[in-house]
Amino acid sequence: MILRRMQYADRAQAAKLWFDIFGDTEAFTAWYFGERFSPDESFAAFDGERLVAMTLGRGTEIRVEGKTHKALLISGVSTLPDYRGNGLMHRLVSMQIEDAKQKGYACCYLHPVAESLYAKLGFQNGTYASLVQSDPNRTHAPYTIRVGTDAETMRTVYDSLLVRYNGMQLRDKAEIEALLRDYGADGFTMLTAYENGEPVGYCIALNDGTVSELFAFSPDAYAALLDEAARRAGTELTAIAPTDCGLIGERVYSMQYLVFNDAFRLPLQNGFCRLSY
């Protein structure tokens, strides 16, 4: 078994493993490995020439208490069924963590399938969120809600929330445009709420019935956007939103972090983060 840093030539095998393990669409998989695959931040195990396990990384920046930190987003941790139980995941992620330290990252962070999965590697719950649902009988203040994919409007709303929440990824215009291509791979609707002509929130609902992002400045705006997205979809929708969104919902963990050199403390006070590949 050979464990090593990935190369660009490994992209096809990595895309196949992702597609087989996670069941994402061909369109999303093609987008990810066309725009997000960063072999220098990723590690894999090979049985001969065959890729059998991997962990993918992408360098990002997050904002914590007004400071910008270089952070490594970990995703795509996967192993073929016949090779599980041999510690490959633990060894690969450990290699990735050591590499991140050497490169000067402040932390590694991820959204695991289970809270305890990465505890042995030192990851801790760092940010939390609320799992909220639409309600066709709910009343809320009237807003002008428009369908649109305006990257600048999306950035205006998102940037205002960077001041409110710790742990969020920084997004420039190019990053937002890349995200819109991600959502567009599988089809989506973006709703933007306006009050007195100014944007006060947005909701991105994917065609598969999931809500990818929901951000707003007030509880009424959160409710109006989620309920309108559900009305258009013709079904009840569930979304992950900040814990102070004002809607009643189950509190869930959002991100886990492994912080290097005490760059910041966990859990993050008023922390919220949505995973953005």
PDB file of C-alpha atoms in Angstrom:
ATOM      1  CA  MET A   1       0.000   0.000   0.000  1.00  0.00           C
ATOM      2  CA  ILE A   2       1.387   3.399  -1.002  1.00  0.00           C
ATOM      3  CA  LEU A   3       0.260   6.550   0.835  1.00  0.00           C
ATOM      4  CA  ARG A   4       1.274   9.828  -0.810  1.00  0.00           C
ATOM      5  CA  ARG A   5       0.325  13.349  -1.791  1.00  0.00           C
ATOM      6  CA  MET A   6      -2.035  13.393  -4.742  1.00  0.00           C
ATOM      7  CA  GLN A   7      -1.122  14.547  -8.240  1.00  0.00           C
ATOM      8  CA  TYR A   8      -3.198  16.082 -10.981  1.00  0.00           C
ATOM      9  CA  ALA A   9      -2.945  12.793 -12.864  1.00  0.00           C
ATOM     10  CA  ASP A  10      -4.973  11.178 -10.041  1.00  0.00           C
ATOM     11  CA  ARG A  11      -7.991  13.362 -10.774  1.00  0.00           C
ATOM     12  CA  ALA A  12      -9.950  10.813 -12.827  1.00  0.00           C
ATOM     13  CA  GLN A  13      -9.646   8.078 -10.188  1.00  0.00           C
ATOM     14  CA  ALA A  14     -10.466  10.551  -7.420  1.00  0.00           C
ATOM     15  CA  ALA A  15     -13.586  11.720  -9.263  1.00  0.00           C
ATOM     16  CA  LYS A  16     -14.747   8.124  -9.709  1.00  0.00           C
ATOM     17  CA  LEU A  17     -14.213   7.340  -6.002  1.00  0.00           C
ATOM     18  CA  TRP A  18     -16.132  10.497  -5.020  1.00  0.00           C
ATOM     19  CA  PHE A  19     -18.986   9.632  -7.381  1.00  0.00           C
ATOM     20  CA  ASP A  20     -19.181   6.007  -6.222  1.00  0.00           C
ATOM     21  CA  ILE A  21     -18.998   6.765  -2.473  1.00  0.00           C
ATOM     22  CA  PHE A  22     -21.015   9.962  -2.103  1.00  0.00           C
ATOM     23  CA  GLY A  23     -23.579   9.518  -4.863  1.00  0.00           C
ATOM     24  CA  ASP A  24     -23.377  13.109  -6.073  1.00  0.00           C
ATOM     25  CA  THR A  25     -24.466  13.853  -9.615  1.00  0.00           C
ATOM     26  CA  GLU A  26     -22.106  13.656 -12.548  1.00  0.00           C
ATOM     27  CA  ALA A  27     -22.557  17.408 -13.063  1.00  0.00           C
ATOM     28  CA  PHE A  28     -21.476  18.283  -9.512  1.00  0.00           C
ATOM     29  CA  THR A  29     -18.595  15.816  -9.568  1.00  0.00           C
ATOM     30  CA  ALA A  30     -17.354  17.302 -12.846  1.00  0.00           C
ATOM     31  CA  TRP A  31     -17.628  20.817 -11.381  1.00  0.00           C
ATOM     32  CA  TYR A  32     -15.730  19.896  -8.219  1.00  0.00           C
ATOM     33  CA  PHE A  33     -12.847  18.154  -9.958  1.00  0.00           C
ATOM     34  CA  GLY A  34     -12.755  20.832 -12.622  1.00  0.00           C
ATOM     35  CA  GLU A  35     -12.692  23.825 -10.247  1.00  0.00           C
ATOM     36  CA  ARG A  36     -11.911  22.681  -6.699  1.00  0.00           C
ATOM     37  CA  PHE A  37      -9.544  19.724  -6.891  1.00  0.00           C
ATOM     38  CA  SER A  38      -6.287  20.752  -5.218  1.00  0.00           C
ATOM     39  CA  PRO A  39      -3.878  17.802  -5.377  1.00  0.00           C
ATOM     40  CA  ASP A  40      -1.155  19.609  -3.414  1.00  0.00           C
ATOM     41  CA  GLU A  41      -3.511  19.741  -0.389  1.00  0.00           C
ATOM     42  CA  SER A  42      -4.816  16.182  -0.798  1.00  0.00           C
ATOM     43  CA  PHE A  43      -3.560  12.692   0.045  1.00  0.00           C
ATOM     44  CA  ALA A  44      -4.452   9.197  -1.124  1.00  0.00           C
ATOM     45  CA  ALA A  45      -3.721   5.495  -0.655  1.00  0.00           C
ATOM     46  CA  PHE A  46      -2.959   3.264  -3.632  1.00  0.00           C
ATOM     47  CA  ASP A  47      -3.025  -0.496  -3.944  1.00  0.00           C
ATOM     48  CA  GLY A  48      -0.653  -0.798  -6.856  1.00  0.00           C
ATOM     49  CA  GLU A  49      -2.004   1.758  -9.346  1.00  0.00           C
ATOM     50  CA  ARG A  50      -5.523   1.723  -7.925  1.00  0.00           C
ATOM     51  CA  LEU A  51      -6.673   4.625  -5.730  1.00  0.00           C
ATOM     52  CA  VAL A  52      -8.514   3.063  -2.777  1.00  0.00           C
ATOM     53  CA  ALA A  53      -8.795   5.903  -0.210  1.00  0.00           C
ATOM     54  CA  MET A  54      -8.383   9.663  -0.176  1.00  0.00           C
ATOM     55  CA  THR A  55      -8.806  12.896   1.726  1.00  0.00           C
ATOM     56  CA  LEU A  56      -9.157  16.133  -0.231  1.00  0.00           C
ATOM     57  CA  GLY A  57      -8.152  19.605   0.912  1.00  0.00           C
ATOM     58  CA  ARG A  58      -8.617  23.182  -0.240  1.00  0.00           C
ATOM     59  CA  GLY A  59      -7.006  26.280   1.179  1.00  0.00           C
ATOM     60  CA  THR A  60      -9.466  28.932   2.340  1.00  0.00           C
ATOM     61  CA  GLU A  61      -9.629  31.886   4.698  1.00  0.00           C
ATOM     62  CA  ILE A  62     -11.995  32.253   7.648  1.00  0.00           C
ATOM     63  CA  ARG A  63     -12.837  35.220   9.867  1.00  0.00           C
ATOM     64  CA  VAL A  64     -12.641  34.825  13.656  1.00  0.00           C
ATOM     65  CA  GLU A  65     -13.019  37.779  16.036  1.00  0.00           C
ATOM     66  CA  GLY A  66     -12.187  40.251  13.310  1.00  0.00           C
ATOM     67  CA  LYS A  67      -9.026  38.455  12.186  1.00  0.00           C
ATOM     68  CA  THR A  68      -8.497  36.529   8.967  1.00  0.00           C
ATOM     69  CA  HIS A  69      -6.978  33.058   9.327  1.00  0.00           C
ATOM     70  CA  LYS A  70      -5.584  30.742   6.680  1.00  0.00           C
ATOM     71  CA  ALA A  71      -7.586  27.508   6.980  1.00  0.00           C
ATOM     72  CA  LEU A  72      -7.643  24.126   5.271  1.00  0.00           C
ATOM     73  CA  LEU A  73     -11.078  22.801   4.362  1.00  0.00           C
ATOM     74  CA  ILE A  74     -11.090  18.985   4.379  1.00  0.00           C
ATOM     75  CA  SER A  75     -13.673  17.067   2.357  1.00  0.00           C
ATOM     76  CA  GLY A  76     -14.113  13.915   0.329  1.00  0.00           C
ATOM     77  CA  VAL A  77     -12.664  11.612   3.014  1.00  0.00           C
ATOM     78  CA  SER A  78     -13.500   8.193   1.590  1.00  0.00           C
ATOM     79  CA  THR A  79     -12.349   4.582   1.372  1.00  0.00           C
ATOM     80  CA  LEU A  80     -13.480   1.748  -0.870  1.00  0.00           C
ATOM     81  CA  PRO A  81     -15.567  -0.783   1.122  1.00  0.00           C
ATOM     82  CA  ASP A  82     -13.039  -3.633   0.762  1.00  0.00           C
ATOM     83  CA  TYR A  83     -10.276  -1.479   2.277  1.00  0.00           C
ATOM     84  CA  ARG A  84     -12.120  -0.113   5.307  1.00  0.00           C
ATOM     85  CA  GLY A  85     -11.113  -0.967   8.848  1.00  0.00           C
ATOM     86  CA  ASN A  86      -7.385  -0.753   8.134  1.00  0.00           C
ATOM     87  CA  GLY A  87      -6.795   2.758   9.464  1.00  0.00           C
ATOM     88  CA  LEU A  88      -6.272   4.348   6.056  1.00  0.00           C
ATOM     89  CA  MET A  89      -8.513   7.330   6.805  1.00  0.00           C
ATOM     90  CA  HIS A  90      -6.697   8.042  10.062  1.00  0.00           C
ATOM     91  CA  ARG A  91      -3.273   7.827   8.423  1.00  0.00           C
ATOM     92  CA  LEU A  92      -4.191   9.980   5.426  1.00  0.00           C
ATOM     93  CA  VAL A  93      -5.867  12.723   7.446  1.00  0.00           C
ATOM     94  CA  SER A  94      -2.894  12.700   9.845  1.00  0.00           C
ATOM     95  CA  MET A  95      -0.582  13.281   6.874  1.00  0.00           C
ATOM     96  CA  GLN A  96      -2.839  16.076   5.691  1.00  0.00           C
ATOM     97  CA  ILE A  97      -2.878  17.709   9.135  1.00  0.00           C
ATOM     98  CA  GLU A  98       0.922  17.617   9.432  1.00  0.00           C
ATOM     99  CA  ASP A  99       1.236  19.106   5.954  1.00  0.00           C
ATOM    100  CA  ALA A 100      -1.183  21.906   6.885  1.00  0.00           C
ATOM    101  CA  LYS A 101       0.895  22.721   9.959  1.00  0.00           C
ATOM    102  CA  GLN A 102       4.037  22.936   7.852  1.00  0.00           C
ATOM    103  CA  LYS A 103       2.296  25.278   5.412  1.00  0.00           C
ATOM    104  CA  GLY A 104       1.256  27.684   8.156  1.00  0.00           C
ATOM    105  CA  TYR A 105      -2.475  27.047   8.297  1.00  0.00           C
ATOM    106  CA  ALA A 106      -4.189  28.198  11.479  1.00  0.00           C
ATOM    107  CA  CYS A 107      -6.568  25.234  11.468  1.00  0.00           C
ATOM    108  CA  CYS A 108      -8.156  22.391   9.566  1.00  0.00           C
ATOM    109  CA  TYR A 109     -11.934  22.211   9.494  1.00  0.00           C
ATOM    110  CA  LEU A 110     -14.598  19.905   8.131  1.00  0.00           C
ATOM    111  CA  HIS A 111     -18.212  18.808   8.354  1.00  0.00           C
ATOM    112  CA  PRO A 112     -18.134  15.136   9.400  1.00  0.00           C
ATOM    113  CA  VAL A 113     -20.925  12.612   9.090  1.00  0.00           C
ATOM    114  CA  ALA A 114     -20.620  11.942  12.835  1.00  0.00           C
ATOM    115  CA  GLU A 115     -19.333  14.177  15.634  1.00  0.00           C
ATOM    116  CA  SER A 116     -17.093  11.477  17.138  1.00  0.00           C
ATOM    117  CA  LEU A 117     -15.480  10.361  13.877  1.00  0.00           C
ATOM    118  CA  TYR A 118     -12.510  12.754  14.002  1.00  0.00           C
ATOM    119  CA  ALA A 119     -12.213  13.176  17.780  1.00  0.00           C
ATOM    120  CA  LYS A 120      -9.161  10.893  17.947  1.00  0.00           C
ATOM    121  CA  LEU A 121      -7.407  13.266  15.558  1.00  0.00           C
ATOM    122  CA  GLY A 122      -8.092  16.230  17.825  1.00  0.00           C
ATOM    123  CA  PHE A 123     -11.073  17.811  16.052  1.00  0.00           C
ATOM    124  CA  GLN A 124     -13.623  19.588  18.251  1.00  0.00           C
ATOM    125  CA  ASN A 125     -17.066  21.018  17.636  1.00  0.00           C
ATOM    126  CA  GLY A 126     -16.522  24.682  16.932  1.00  0.00           C
ATOM    127  CA  THR A 127     -19.643  26.166  15.362  1.00  0.00           C
ATOM    128  CA  TYR A 128     -23.339  25.375  15.623  1.00  0.00           C
ATOM    129  CA  ALA A 129     -26.480  25.967  13.618  1.00  0.00           C
ATOM    130  CA  SER A 130     -30.253  25.586  13.751  1.00  0.00           C
ATOM    131  CA  LEU A 131     -32.138  23.103  11.601  1.00  0.00           C
ATOM    132  CA  VAL A 132     -35.338  24.967  10.724  1.00  0.00           C
ATOM    133  CA  GLN A 133     -38.416  24.148   8.653  1.00  0.00           C
ATOM    134  CA  SER A 134     -40.767  26.045   6.418  1.00  0.00           C
ATOM    135  CA  ASP A 135     -44.349  26.618   7.556  1.00  0.00           C
ATOM    136  CA  PRO A 136     -47.167  27.431   5.083  1.00  0.00           C
ATOM    137  CA  ASN A 137     -49.299  28.831   7.919  1.00  0.00           C
ATOM    138  CA  ARG A 138     -46.686  31.215   9.263  1.00  0.00           C
ATOM    139  CA  THR A 139     -47.245  34.955   9.013  1.00  0.00           C
ATOM    140  CA  HIS A 140     -44.404  37.407   8.665  1.00  0.00           C
ATOM    141  CA  ALA A 141     -43.680  40.918   7.538  1.00  0.00           C
ATOM    142  CA  PRO A 142     -44.072  41.560   3.799  1.00  0.00           C
ATOM    143  CA  TYR A 143     -40.928  41.723   1.692  1.00  0.00           C
ATOM    144  CA  THR A 144     -40.293  42.093  -1.987  1.00  0.00           C
ATOM    145  CA  ILE A 145     -38.902  38.697  -2.976  1.00  0.00           C
ATOM    146  CA  ARG A 146     -37.288  38.322  -6.369  1.00  0.00           C
ATOM    147  CA  VAL A 147     -35.745  35.435  -8.253  1.00  0.00           C
ATOM    148  CA  GLY A 148     -32.161  36.217  -9.143  1.00  0.00           C
ATOM    149  CA  THR A 149     -28.557  35.043  -9.332  1.00  0.00           C
ATOM    150  CA  ASP A 150     -26.840  38.361  -8.724  1.00  0.00           C
ATOM    151  CA  ALA A 151     -23.392  37.613  -7.294  1.00  0.00           C
ATOM    152  CA  GLU A 152     -22.944  41.164  -6.025  1.00  0.00           C
ATOM    153  CA  THR A 153     -26.217  41.091  -4.089  1.00  0.00           C
ATOM    154  CA  MET A 154     -25.316  37.727  -2.607  1.00  0.00           C
ATOM    155  CA  ARG A 155     -21.940  39.105  -1.587  1.00  0.00           C
ATOM    156  CA  THR A 156     -23.511  42.194   0.002  1.00  0.00           C
ATOM    157  CA  VAL A 157     -25.642  40.050   2.303  1.00  0.00           C
ATOM    158  CA  TYR A 158     -22.888  37.541   3.049  1.00  0.00           C
ATOM    159  CA  ASP A 159     -20.274  40.194   3.849  1.00  0.00           C
ATOM    160  CA  SER A 160     -22.559  41.805   6.403  1.00  0.00           C
ATOM    161  CA  LEU A 161     -22.798  38.473   8.231  1.00  0.00           C
ATOM    162  CA  LEU A 162     -19.012  38.093   8.398  1.00  0.00           C
ATOM    163  CA  VAL A 163     -19.125  40.801  11.056  1.00  0.00           C
ATOM    164  CA  ARG A 164     -21.798  38.958  13.048  1.00  0.00           C
ATOM    165  CA  TYR A 165     -20.524  35.377  13.023  1.00  0.00           C
ATOM    166  CA  ASN A 166     -17.175  33.726  13.733  1.00  0.00           C
ATOM    167  CA  GLY A 167     -15.825  30.928  11.559  1.00  0.00           C
ATOM    168  CA  MET A 168     -17.344  31.910   8.223  1.00  0.00           C
ATOM    169  CA  GLN A 169     -15.354  31.534   5.030  1.00  0.00           C
ATOM    170  CA  LEU A 170     -14.296  34.698   3.255  1.00  0.00           C
ATOM    171  CA  ARG A 171     -15.798  35.026  -0.203  1.00  0.00           C
ATOM    172  CA  ASP A 172     -14.717  37.367  -2.948  1.00  0.00           C
ATOM    173  CA  LYS A 173     -16.601  37.832  -6.216  1.00  0.00           C
ATOM    174  CA  ALA A 174     -14.725  34.994  -7.929  1.00  0.00           C
ATOM    175  CA  GLU A 175     -15.553  32.628  -5.056  1.00  0.00           C
ATOM    176  CA  ILE A 176     -19.256  33.471  -5.215  1.00  0.00           C
ATOM    177  CA  GLU A 177     -19.321  33.045  -8.979  1.00  0.00           C
ATOM    178  CA  ALA A 178     -17.694  29.615  -8.533  1.00  0.00           C
ATOM    179  CA  LEU A 179     -20.367  28.692  -5.970  1.00  0.00           C
ATOM    180  CA  LEU A 180     -23.109  29.707  -8.368  1.00  0.00           C
ATOM    181  CA  ARG A 181     -21.573  27.415 -10.984  1.00  0.00           C
ATOM    182  CA  ASP A 182     -21.583  24.676  -8.324  1.00  0.00           C
ATOM    183  CA  TYR A 183     -25.279  25.191  -7.615  1.00  0.00           C
ATOM    184  CA  GLY A 184     -25.994  25.539 -11.314  1.00  0.00           C
ATOM    185  CA  ALA A 185     -24.536  22.110 -12.006  1.00  0.00           C
ATOM    186  CA  ASP A 186     -27.621  20.512 -10.458  1.00  0.00           C
ATOM    187  CA  GLY A 187     -30.063  23.401 -10.884  1.00  0.00           C
ATOM    188  CA  PHE A 188     -31.200  25.923  -8.278  1.00  0.00           C
ATOM    189  CA  THR A 189     -33.368  28.928  -7.527  1.00  0.00           C
ATOM    190  CA  MET A 190     -32.005  31.944  -5.669  1.00  0.00           C
ATOM    191  CA  LEU A 191     -34.542  34.133  -3.895  1.00  0.00           C
ATOM    192  CA  THR A 192     -33.561  37.555  -2.595  1.00  0.00           C
ATOM    193  CA  ALA A 193     -35.644  39.522  -0.083  1.00  0.00           C
ATOM    194  CA  TYR A 194     -35.694  43.324  -0.310  1.00  0.00           C
ATOM    195  CA  GLU A 195     -36.912  45.962   2.107  1.00  0.00           C
ATOM    196  CA  ASN A 196     -37.091  49.565   0.939  1.00  0.00           C
ATOM    197  CA  GLY A 197     -35.085  48.556  -2.107  1.00  0.00           C
ATOM    198  CA  GLU A 198     -32.188  47.073  -0.124  1.00  0.00           C
ATOM    199  CA  PRO A 199     -31.369  43.333   0.039  1.00  0.00           C
ATOM    200  CA  VAL A 200     -32.018  41.865   3.495  1.00  0.00           C
ATOM    201  CA  GLY A 201     -31.425  38.172   2.803  1.00  0.00           C
ATOM    202  CA  TYR A 202     -31.230  35.376   0.258  1.00  0.00           C
ATOM    203  CA  CYS A 203     -32.105  31.695  -0.049  1.00  0.00           C
ATOM    204  CA  ILE A 204     -30.611  29.171  -2.454  1.00  0.00           C
ATOM    205  CA  ALA A 205     -32.900  26.182  -3.004  1.00  0.00           C
ATOM    206  CA  LEU A 206     -31.568  23.338  -5.131  1.00  0.00           C
ATOM    207  CA  ASN A 207     -33.757  21.435  -7.546  1.00  0.00           C
ATOM    208  CA  ASP A 208     -33.394  18.274  -5.451  1.00  0.00           C
ATOM    209  CA  GLY A 209     -35.466  19.891  -2.680  1.00  0.00           C
ATOM    210  CA  THR A 210     -32.617  20.913  -0.374  1.00  0.00           C
ATOM    211  CA  VAL A 211     -31.718  24.412   0.772  1.00  0.00           C
ATOM    212  CA  SER A 212     -28.014  25.078   0.359  1.00  0.00           C
ATOM    213  CA  GLU A 213     -27.838  28.563   1.878  1.00  0.00           C
ATOM    214  CA  LEU A 214     -30.205  30.719   3.901  1.00  0.00           C
ATOM    215  CA  PHE A 215     -29.012  34.078   5.246  1.00  0.00           C
ATOM    216  CA  ALA A 216     -30.977  37.117   6.354  1.00  0.00           C
ATOM    217  CA  PHE A 217     -30.837  40.134   8.647  1.00  0.00           C
ATOM    218  CA  SER A 218     -33.990  39.431  10.691  1.00  0.00           C
ATOM    219  CA  PRO A 219     -36.254  36.547  11.788  1.00  0.00           C
ATOM    220  CA  ASP A 220     -39.053  37.792   9.545  1.00  0.00           C
ATOM    221  CA  ALA A 221     -36.756  37.791   6.529  1.00  0.00           C
ATOM    222  CA  TYR A 222     -35.567  34.256   7.315  1.00  0.00           C
ATOM    223  CA  ALA A 223     -39.157  33.050   7.548  1.00  0.00           C
ATOM    224  CA  ALA A 224     -40.309  34.872   4.424  1.00  0.00           C
ATOM    225  CA  LEU A 225     -37.496  33.474   2.286  1.00  0.00           C
ATOM    226  CA  LEU A 226     -37.785  29.881   3.521  1.00  0.00           C
ATOM    227  CA  ASP A 227     -41.577  29.820   3.226  1.00  0.00           C
ATOM    228  CA  GLU A 228     -41.508  31.324  -0.267  1.00  0.00           C
ATOM    229  CA  ALA A 229     -38.879  28.801  -1.383  1.00  0.00           C
ATOM    230  CA  ALA A 230     -41.107  26.002  -0.060  1.00  0.00           C
ATOM    231  CA  ARG A 231     -44.159  27.435  -1.815  1.00  0.00           C
ATOM    232  CA  ARG A 232     -42.301  27.507  -5.117  1.00  0.00           C
ATOM    233  CA  ALA A 233     -40.942  23.990  -4.584  1.00  0.00           C
ATOM    234  CA  GLY A 234     -44.379  22.679  -3.661  1.00  0.00           C
ATOM    235  CA  THR A 235     -43.076  20.889  -0.592  1.00  0.00           C
ATOM    236  CA  GLU A 236     -41.874  21.556   2.944  1.00  0.00           C
ATOM    237  CA  LEU A 237     -38.225  22.554   3.103  1.00  0.00           C
ATOM    238  CA  THR A 238     -35.605  22.194   5.828  1.00  0.00           C
ATOM    239  CA  ALA A 239     -32.627  24.544   6.057  1.00  0.00           C
ATOM    240  CA  ILE A 240     -29.548  25.128   8.179  1.00  0.00           C
ATOM    241  CA  ALA A 241     -29.401  28.672   9.542  1.00  0.00           C
ATOM    242  CA  PRO A 242     -27.517  30.569  12.280  1.00  0.00           C
ATOM    243  CA  THR A 243     -28.716  29.868  15.815  1.00  0.00           C
ATOM    244  CA  ASP A 244     -29.964  33.460  16.187  1.00  0.00           C
ATOM    245  CA  CYS A 245     -32.123  33.296  13.050  1.00  0.00           C
ATOM    246  CA  GLY A 246     -35.207  33.612  15.242  1.00  0.00           C
ATOM    247  CA  LEU A 247     -36.876  30.437  13.951  1.00  0.00           C
ATOM    248  CA  ILE A 248     -37.480  27.485  16.255  1.00  0.00           C
ATOM    249  CA  GLY A 249     -35.358  24.512  15.250  1.00  0.00           C
ATOM    250  CA  GLU A 250     -33.076  21.733  16.385  1.00  0.00           C
ATOM    251  CA  ARG A 251     -29.568  22.829  17.364  1.00  0.00           C
ATOM    252  CA  VAL A 252     -26.986  20.929  15.330  1.00  0.00           C
ATOM    253  CA  TYR A 253     -23.219  21.079  15.018  1.00  0.00           C
ATOM    254  CA  SER A 254     -22.049  22.835  11.893  1.00  0.00           C
ATOM    255  CA  MET A 255     -18.274  22.512  11.724  1.00  0.00           C
ATOM    256  CA  GLN A 256     -15.441  20.800  13.564  1.00  0.00           C
ATOM    257  CA  TYR A 257     -11.982  22.325  13.825  1.00  0.00           C
ATOM    258  CA  LEU A 258      -8.436  21.305  14.669  1.00  0.00           C
ATOM    259  CA  VAL A 259      -6.717  24.540  15.705  1.00  0.00           C
ATOM    260  CA  PHE A 260      -2.943  24.910  15.577  1.00  0.00           C
ATOM    261  CA  ASN A 261      -0.853  26.972  17.999  1.00  0.00           C
ATOM    262  CA  ASP A 262      -3.892  28.404  19.816  1.00  0.00           C
ATOM    263  CA  ALA A 263      -4.792  30.559  16.809  1.00  0.00           C
ATOM    264  CA  PHE A 264      -8.269  30.893  18.339  1.00  0.00           C
ATOM    265  CA  ARG A 265     -10.378  29.152  20.967  1.00  0.00           C
ATOM    266  CA  LEU A 266     -13.146  26.599  20.561  1.00  0.00           C
ATOM    267  CA  PRO A 267     -16.059  26.590  20.515  1.00  0.00           C
ATOM    268  CA  LEU A 268     -16.337  29.839  18.611  1.00  0.00           C
ATOM    269  CA  GLN A 269     -18.553  32.358  20.352  1.00  0.00           C
ATOM    270  CA  ASN A 270     -21.434  33.157  18.010  1.00  0.00           C
ATOM    271  CA  GLY A 271     -19.857  30.821  15.490  1.00  0.00           C
ATOM    272  CA  PHE A 272     -21.586  29.674  12.321  1.00  0.00           C
ATOM    273  CA  CYS A 273     -20.212  28.148   9.130  1.00  0.00           C
ATOM    274  CA  ARG A 274     -21.741  26.562   6.076  1.00  0.00           C
ATOM    275  CA  LEU A 275     -19.672  24.080   4.133  1.00  0.00           C
ATOM    276  CA  SER A 276     -18.787  25.476   0.711  1.00  0.00           C
ATOM    277  CA  TYR A 277     -16.833  23.103  -1.471  1.00  0.00           C
TER     278      TYR A 277
END
